[in-house]
CSV table of C-alpha atoms and ligand atoms in Angstrom, one decimal:
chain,number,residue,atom,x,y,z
A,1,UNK,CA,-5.4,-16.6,12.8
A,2,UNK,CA,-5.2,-15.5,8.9
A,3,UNK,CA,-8.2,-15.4,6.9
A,4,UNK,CA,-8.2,-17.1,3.3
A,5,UNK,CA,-9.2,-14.8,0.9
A,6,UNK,CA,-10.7,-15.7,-2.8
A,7,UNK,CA,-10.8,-12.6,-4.3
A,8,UNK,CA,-11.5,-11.8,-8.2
A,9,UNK,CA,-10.2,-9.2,-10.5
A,10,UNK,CA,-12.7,-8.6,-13.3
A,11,UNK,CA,-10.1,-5.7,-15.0
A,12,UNK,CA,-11.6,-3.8,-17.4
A,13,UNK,CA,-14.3,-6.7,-18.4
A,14,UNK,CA,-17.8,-7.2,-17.8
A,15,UNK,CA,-21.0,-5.3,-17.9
A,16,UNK,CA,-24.3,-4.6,-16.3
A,17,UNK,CA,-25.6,-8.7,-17.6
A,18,UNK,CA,-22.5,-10.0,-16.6
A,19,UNK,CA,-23.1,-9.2,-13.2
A,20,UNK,CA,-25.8,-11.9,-12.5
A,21,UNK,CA,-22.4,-13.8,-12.1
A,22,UNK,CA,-22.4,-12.2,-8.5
A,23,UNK,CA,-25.8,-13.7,-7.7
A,24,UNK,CA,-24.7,-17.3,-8.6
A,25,UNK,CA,-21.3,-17.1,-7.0
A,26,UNK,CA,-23.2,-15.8,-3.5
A,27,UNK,CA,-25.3,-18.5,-3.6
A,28,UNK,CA,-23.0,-21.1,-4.3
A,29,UNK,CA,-20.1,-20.3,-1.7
A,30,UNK,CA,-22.6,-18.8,0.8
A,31,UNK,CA,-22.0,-22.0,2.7
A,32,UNK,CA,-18.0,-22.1,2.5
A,33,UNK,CA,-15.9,-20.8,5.6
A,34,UNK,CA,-14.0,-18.4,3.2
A,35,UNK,CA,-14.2,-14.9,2.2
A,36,UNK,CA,-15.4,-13.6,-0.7
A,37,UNK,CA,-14.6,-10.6,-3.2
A,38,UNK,CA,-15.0,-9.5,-6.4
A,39,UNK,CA,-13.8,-6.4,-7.8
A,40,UNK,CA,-15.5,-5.3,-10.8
A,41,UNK,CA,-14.7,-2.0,-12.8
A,42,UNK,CA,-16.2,0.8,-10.8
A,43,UNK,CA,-18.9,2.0,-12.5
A,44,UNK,CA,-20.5,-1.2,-12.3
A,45,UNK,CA,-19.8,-1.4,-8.2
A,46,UNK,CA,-22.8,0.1,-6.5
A,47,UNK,CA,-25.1,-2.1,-9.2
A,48,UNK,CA,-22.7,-5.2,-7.8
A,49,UNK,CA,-23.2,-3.7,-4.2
A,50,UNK,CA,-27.0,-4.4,-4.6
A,51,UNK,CA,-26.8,-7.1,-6.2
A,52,UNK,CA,-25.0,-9.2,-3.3
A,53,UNK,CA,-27.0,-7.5,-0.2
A,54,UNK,CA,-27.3,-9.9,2.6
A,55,UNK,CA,-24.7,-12.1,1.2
A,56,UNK,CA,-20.9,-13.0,2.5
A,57,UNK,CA,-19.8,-12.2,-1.0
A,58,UNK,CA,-17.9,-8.4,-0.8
A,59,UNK,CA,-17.2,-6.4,-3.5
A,60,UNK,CA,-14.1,-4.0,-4.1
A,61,UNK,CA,-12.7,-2.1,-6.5
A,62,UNK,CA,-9.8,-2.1,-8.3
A,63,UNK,CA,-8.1,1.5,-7.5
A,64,UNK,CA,-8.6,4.8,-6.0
A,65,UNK,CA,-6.5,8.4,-5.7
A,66,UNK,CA,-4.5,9.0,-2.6
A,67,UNK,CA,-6.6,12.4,-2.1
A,68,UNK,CA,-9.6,12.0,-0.8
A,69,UNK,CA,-11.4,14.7,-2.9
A,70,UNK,CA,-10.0,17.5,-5.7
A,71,UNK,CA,-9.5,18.7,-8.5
A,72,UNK,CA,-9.0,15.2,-10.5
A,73,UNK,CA,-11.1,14.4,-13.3
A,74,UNK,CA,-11.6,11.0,-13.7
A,75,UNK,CA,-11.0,9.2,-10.5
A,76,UNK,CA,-12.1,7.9,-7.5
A,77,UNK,CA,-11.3,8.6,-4.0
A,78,UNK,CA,-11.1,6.0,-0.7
A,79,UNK,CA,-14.0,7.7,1.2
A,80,UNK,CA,-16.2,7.4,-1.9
A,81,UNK,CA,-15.8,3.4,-2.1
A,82,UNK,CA,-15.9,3.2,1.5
A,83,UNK,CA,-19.1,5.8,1.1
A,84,UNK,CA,-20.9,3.1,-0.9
A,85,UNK,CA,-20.7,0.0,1.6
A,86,UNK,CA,-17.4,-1.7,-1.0
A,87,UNK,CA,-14.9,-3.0,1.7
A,88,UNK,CA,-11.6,-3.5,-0.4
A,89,UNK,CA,-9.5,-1.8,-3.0
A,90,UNK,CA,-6.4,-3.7,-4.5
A,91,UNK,CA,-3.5,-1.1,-5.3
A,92,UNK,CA,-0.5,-1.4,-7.3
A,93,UNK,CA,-1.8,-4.3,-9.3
A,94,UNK,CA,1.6,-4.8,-12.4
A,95,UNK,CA,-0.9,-3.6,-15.1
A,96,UNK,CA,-1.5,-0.3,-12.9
A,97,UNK,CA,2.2,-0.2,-12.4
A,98,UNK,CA,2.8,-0.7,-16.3
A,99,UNK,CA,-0.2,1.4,-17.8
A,100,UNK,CA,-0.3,4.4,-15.4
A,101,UNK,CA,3.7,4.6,-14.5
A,102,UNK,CA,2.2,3.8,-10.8
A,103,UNK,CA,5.5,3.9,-8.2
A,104,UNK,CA,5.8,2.1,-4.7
A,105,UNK,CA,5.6,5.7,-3.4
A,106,UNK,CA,2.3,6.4,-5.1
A,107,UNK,CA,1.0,2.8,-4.0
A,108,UNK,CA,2.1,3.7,-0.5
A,109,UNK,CA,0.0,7.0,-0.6
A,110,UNK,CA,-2.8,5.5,-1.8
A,111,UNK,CA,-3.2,2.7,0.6
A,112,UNK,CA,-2.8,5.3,3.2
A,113,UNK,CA,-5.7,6.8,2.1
A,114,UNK,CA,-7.8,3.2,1.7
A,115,UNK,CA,-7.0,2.5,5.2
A,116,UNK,CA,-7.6,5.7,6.6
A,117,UNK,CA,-11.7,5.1,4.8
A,118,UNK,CA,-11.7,2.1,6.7
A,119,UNK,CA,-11.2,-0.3,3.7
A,120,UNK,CA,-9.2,-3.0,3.4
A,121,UNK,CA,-6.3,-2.3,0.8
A,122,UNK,CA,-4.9,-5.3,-1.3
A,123,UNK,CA,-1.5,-4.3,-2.4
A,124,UNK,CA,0.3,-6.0,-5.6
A,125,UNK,CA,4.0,-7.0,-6.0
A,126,UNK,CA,5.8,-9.0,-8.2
A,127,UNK,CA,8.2,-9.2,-10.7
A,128,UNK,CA,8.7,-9.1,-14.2
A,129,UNK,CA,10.2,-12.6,-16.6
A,130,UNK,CA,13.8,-10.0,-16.6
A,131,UNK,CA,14.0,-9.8,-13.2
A,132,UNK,CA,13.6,-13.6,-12.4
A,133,UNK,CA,16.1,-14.8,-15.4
A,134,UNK,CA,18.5,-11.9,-13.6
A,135,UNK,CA,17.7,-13.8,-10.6
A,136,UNK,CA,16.6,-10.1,-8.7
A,137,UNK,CA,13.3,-11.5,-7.7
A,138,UNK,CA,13.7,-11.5,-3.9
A,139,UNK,CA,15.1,-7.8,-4.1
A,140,UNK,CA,12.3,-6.7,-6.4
A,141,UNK,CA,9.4,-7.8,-3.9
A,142,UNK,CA,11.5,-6.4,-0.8
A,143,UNK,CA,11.5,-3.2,-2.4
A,144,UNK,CA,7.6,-3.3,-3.3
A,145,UNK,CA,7.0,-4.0,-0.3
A,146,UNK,CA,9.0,-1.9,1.6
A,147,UNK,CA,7.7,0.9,-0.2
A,148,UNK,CA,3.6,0.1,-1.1
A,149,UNK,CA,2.7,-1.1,2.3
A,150,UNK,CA,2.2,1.5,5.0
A,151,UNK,CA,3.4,1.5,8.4
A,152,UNK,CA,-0.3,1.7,9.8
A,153,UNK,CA,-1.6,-1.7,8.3
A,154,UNK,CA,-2.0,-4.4,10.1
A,155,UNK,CA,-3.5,-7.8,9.6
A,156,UNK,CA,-7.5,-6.6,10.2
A,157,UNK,CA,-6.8,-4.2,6.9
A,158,UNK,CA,-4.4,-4.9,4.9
A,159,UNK,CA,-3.7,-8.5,2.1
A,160,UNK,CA,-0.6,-8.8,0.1
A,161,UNK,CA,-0.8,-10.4,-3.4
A,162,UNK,CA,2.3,-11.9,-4.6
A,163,UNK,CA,1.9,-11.6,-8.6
A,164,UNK,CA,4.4,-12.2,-10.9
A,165,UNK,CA,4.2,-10.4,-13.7
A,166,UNK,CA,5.4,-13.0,-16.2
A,167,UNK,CA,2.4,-15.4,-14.8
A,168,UNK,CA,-0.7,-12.6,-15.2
A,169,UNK,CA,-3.1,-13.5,-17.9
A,170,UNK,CA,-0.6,-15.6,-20.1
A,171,UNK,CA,-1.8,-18.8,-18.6
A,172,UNK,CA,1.7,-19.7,-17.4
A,173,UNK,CA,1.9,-20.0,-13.3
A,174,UNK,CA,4.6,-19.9,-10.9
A,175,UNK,CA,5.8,-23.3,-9.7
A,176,UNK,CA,4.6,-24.0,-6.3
A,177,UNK,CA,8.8,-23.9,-5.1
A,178,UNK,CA,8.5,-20.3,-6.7
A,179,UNK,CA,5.8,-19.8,-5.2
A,180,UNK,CA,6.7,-21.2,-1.7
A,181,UNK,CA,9.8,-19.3,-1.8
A,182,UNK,CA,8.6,-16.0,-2.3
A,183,UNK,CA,5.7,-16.3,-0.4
A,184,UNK,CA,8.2,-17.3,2.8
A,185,UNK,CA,10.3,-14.0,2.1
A,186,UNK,CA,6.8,-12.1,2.2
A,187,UNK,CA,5.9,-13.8,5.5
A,188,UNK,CA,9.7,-13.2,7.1
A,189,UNK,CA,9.7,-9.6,6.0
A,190,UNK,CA,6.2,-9.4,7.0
A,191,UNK,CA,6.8,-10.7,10.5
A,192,UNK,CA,9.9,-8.9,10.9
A,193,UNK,CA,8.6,-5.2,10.5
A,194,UNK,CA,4.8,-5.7,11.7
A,195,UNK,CA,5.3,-8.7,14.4
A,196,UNK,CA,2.0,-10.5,15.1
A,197,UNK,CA,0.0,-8.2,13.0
A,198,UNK,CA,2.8,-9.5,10.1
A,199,UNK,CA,2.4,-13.0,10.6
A,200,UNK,CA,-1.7,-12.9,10.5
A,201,UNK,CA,-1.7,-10.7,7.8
A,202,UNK,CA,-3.4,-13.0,4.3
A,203,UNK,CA,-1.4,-13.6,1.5
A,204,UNK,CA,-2.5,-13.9,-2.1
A,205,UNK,CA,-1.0,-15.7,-4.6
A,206,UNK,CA,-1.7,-14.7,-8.2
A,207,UNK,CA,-1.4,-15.5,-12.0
A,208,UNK,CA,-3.2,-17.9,-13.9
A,209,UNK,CA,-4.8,-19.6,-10.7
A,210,UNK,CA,-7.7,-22.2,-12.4
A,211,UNK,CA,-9.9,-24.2,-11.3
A,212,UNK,CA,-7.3,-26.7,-12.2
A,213,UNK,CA,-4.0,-25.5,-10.4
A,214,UNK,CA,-6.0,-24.0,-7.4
A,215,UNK,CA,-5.5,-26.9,-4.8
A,216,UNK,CA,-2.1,-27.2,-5.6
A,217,UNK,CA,-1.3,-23.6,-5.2
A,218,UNK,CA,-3.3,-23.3,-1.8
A,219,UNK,CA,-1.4,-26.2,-0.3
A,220,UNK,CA,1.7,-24.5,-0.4
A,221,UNK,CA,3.1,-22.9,2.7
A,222,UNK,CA,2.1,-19.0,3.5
A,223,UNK,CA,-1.0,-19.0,0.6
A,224,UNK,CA,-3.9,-17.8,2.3
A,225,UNK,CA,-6.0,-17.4,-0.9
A,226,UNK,CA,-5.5,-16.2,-4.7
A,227,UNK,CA,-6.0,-13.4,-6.3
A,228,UNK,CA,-8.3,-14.0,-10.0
A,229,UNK,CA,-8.5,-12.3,-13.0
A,230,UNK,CA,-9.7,-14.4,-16.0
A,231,UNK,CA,-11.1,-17.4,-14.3
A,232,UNK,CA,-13.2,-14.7,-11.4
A,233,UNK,CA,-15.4,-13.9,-14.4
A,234,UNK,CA,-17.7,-16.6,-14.8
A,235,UNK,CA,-19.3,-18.1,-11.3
A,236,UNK,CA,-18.5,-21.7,-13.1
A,237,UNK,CA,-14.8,-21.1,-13.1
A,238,UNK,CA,-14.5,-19.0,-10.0
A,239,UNK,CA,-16.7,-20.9,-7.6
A,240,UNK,CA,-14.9,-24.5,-7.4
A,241,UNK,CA,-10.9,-22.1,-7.1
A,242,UNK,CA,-13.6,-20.8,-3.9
A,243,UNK,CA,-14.3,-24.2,-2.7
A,244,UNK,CA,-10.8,-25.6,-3.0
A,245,UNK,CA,-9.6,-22.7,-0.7
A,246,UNK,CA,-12.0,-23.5,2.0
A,247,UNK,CA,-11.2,-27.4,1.5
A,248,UNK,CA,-7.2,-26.7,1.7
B,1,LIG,C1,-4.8,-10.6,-12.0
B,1,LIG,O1,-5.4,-9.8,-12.7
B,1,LIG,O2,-4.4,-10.1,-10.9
B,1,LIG,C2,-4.5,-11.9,-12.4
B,1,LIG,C3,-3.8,-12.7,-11.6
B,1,LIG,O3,-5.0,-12.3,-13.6
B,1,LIG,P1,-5.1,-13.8,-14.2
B,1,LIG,O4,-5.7,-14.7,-13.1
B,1,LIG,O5,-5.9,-13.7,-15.4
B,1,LIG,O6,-3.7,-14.2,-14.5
């Protein structure tokens, strides 16, 4: 059975008032059979953590170092998110990728080190407006996710996002045949390489998911949930892209 995921991506945006977002999106999917996750940047995540005690709603973070302690000014490690009671980390998101030269390798290593601290890692693919027009999409996400995903996940631990690059932020969003498409090559390569654990494990789509495209997107074939940036930041956007996941 997959789980349907609504998870948000705050990016580098918010701040410690912004987080009473978090108390009205608990509340107001508390009753839906759907889970929950925001990630906000990380300093703000053991503040979020305290915020949402007691509710379904989880809160993540948006990266972490494939060490799990060292000499690395700056960043986080697995064990500490995991130390602090967050349950997911999403890895290899296309603006990580872009801004910090991140390879499939180095996604690999790090979800290796997620999943070894017991979180649950969401791992990013997609591709970029060059490598559809080439028509090298397919390839592109084989290759991501040959790489990125370790051979120890499994459904329980780890979520896929399919996000093309060309859809992030810019308010444009794959059609739901692109959509279907890629999300059925996910699934296949899934299923072929991790078997039953493949086929149960949720996938994500993201890029511009609103309020207004979200039940369209989640009735297409293999979408277990959505991946947010831009509409997760307000509870007034985010809640009803919740609600029409657990209706779909
Ligand atoms: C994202 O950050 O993963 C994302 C999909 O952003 P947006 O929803 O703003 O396109």
């Amino acid at each position: 059975m997959r789980r349907k995921l609504a998870a948000g991506n705050w990016k580098m945006n918010g701040s410690l008032a912004a987080l009473s977002q978090l108390n009205q999106i608990a509340r107001e999917t508390a009753s839906l059979d759907v889970e929950t996750l925001i990630c906000p940047p990380s300093l703000y995540v053991s503040e979020a953590l305290t915020r949402v005690s007691g509710n379904q709603l989880n809160i993540g973070v948006q990266d972490c170092h494939f060490e799990t302690s060292g000499a690395h000014t700056g960043d986080i490690s697995a064990s500490m998110i995991a130390d602090l009671g967050a349950s997911h980390v999403i890895l290899g998101h296309s603006e990580r990728r872009a801004d910090h030269d991140e390879s499939s390798e180095d996604v690999r290593e790090k979800a290796r080190t997620a999943l070894a601290a017991g979180l649950t890692a969401i791992v990013c693919v997609g591709e970029s407006e060059k490598q559809r027009l080439a028509k090298n999409t397919l390839d592109i996400i084989g290759g991501q996710l040959a790489i990125s995903v370790p051979d120890a996940s499994k459904a329980a631990n780890m979520v896929i996002a399919y996000e093309p690059v060309w859809a992030i932020g810019t308010g444009r969003t794959a059609t739901t045949a692109e959509i279907d498409e890629v999300h059925d090559f996910i699934r296949t390569r899934l299923k072929d390489r991790f078997g039953e654990e493949g086929a149960n494990m949720t996938v994500l789509y993201g890029g511009s998911v609103k309020p207004t495209n979200a039940a369209e997107i989640f009735a297409t074939n293999n979408v277990d949930g959505a991946l947010v940036g831009g509409a997760s930041l307000r509870a007034q956007d985010f809640v009803p892209i919740v609600r029409a996941l657990a209706e779909a």
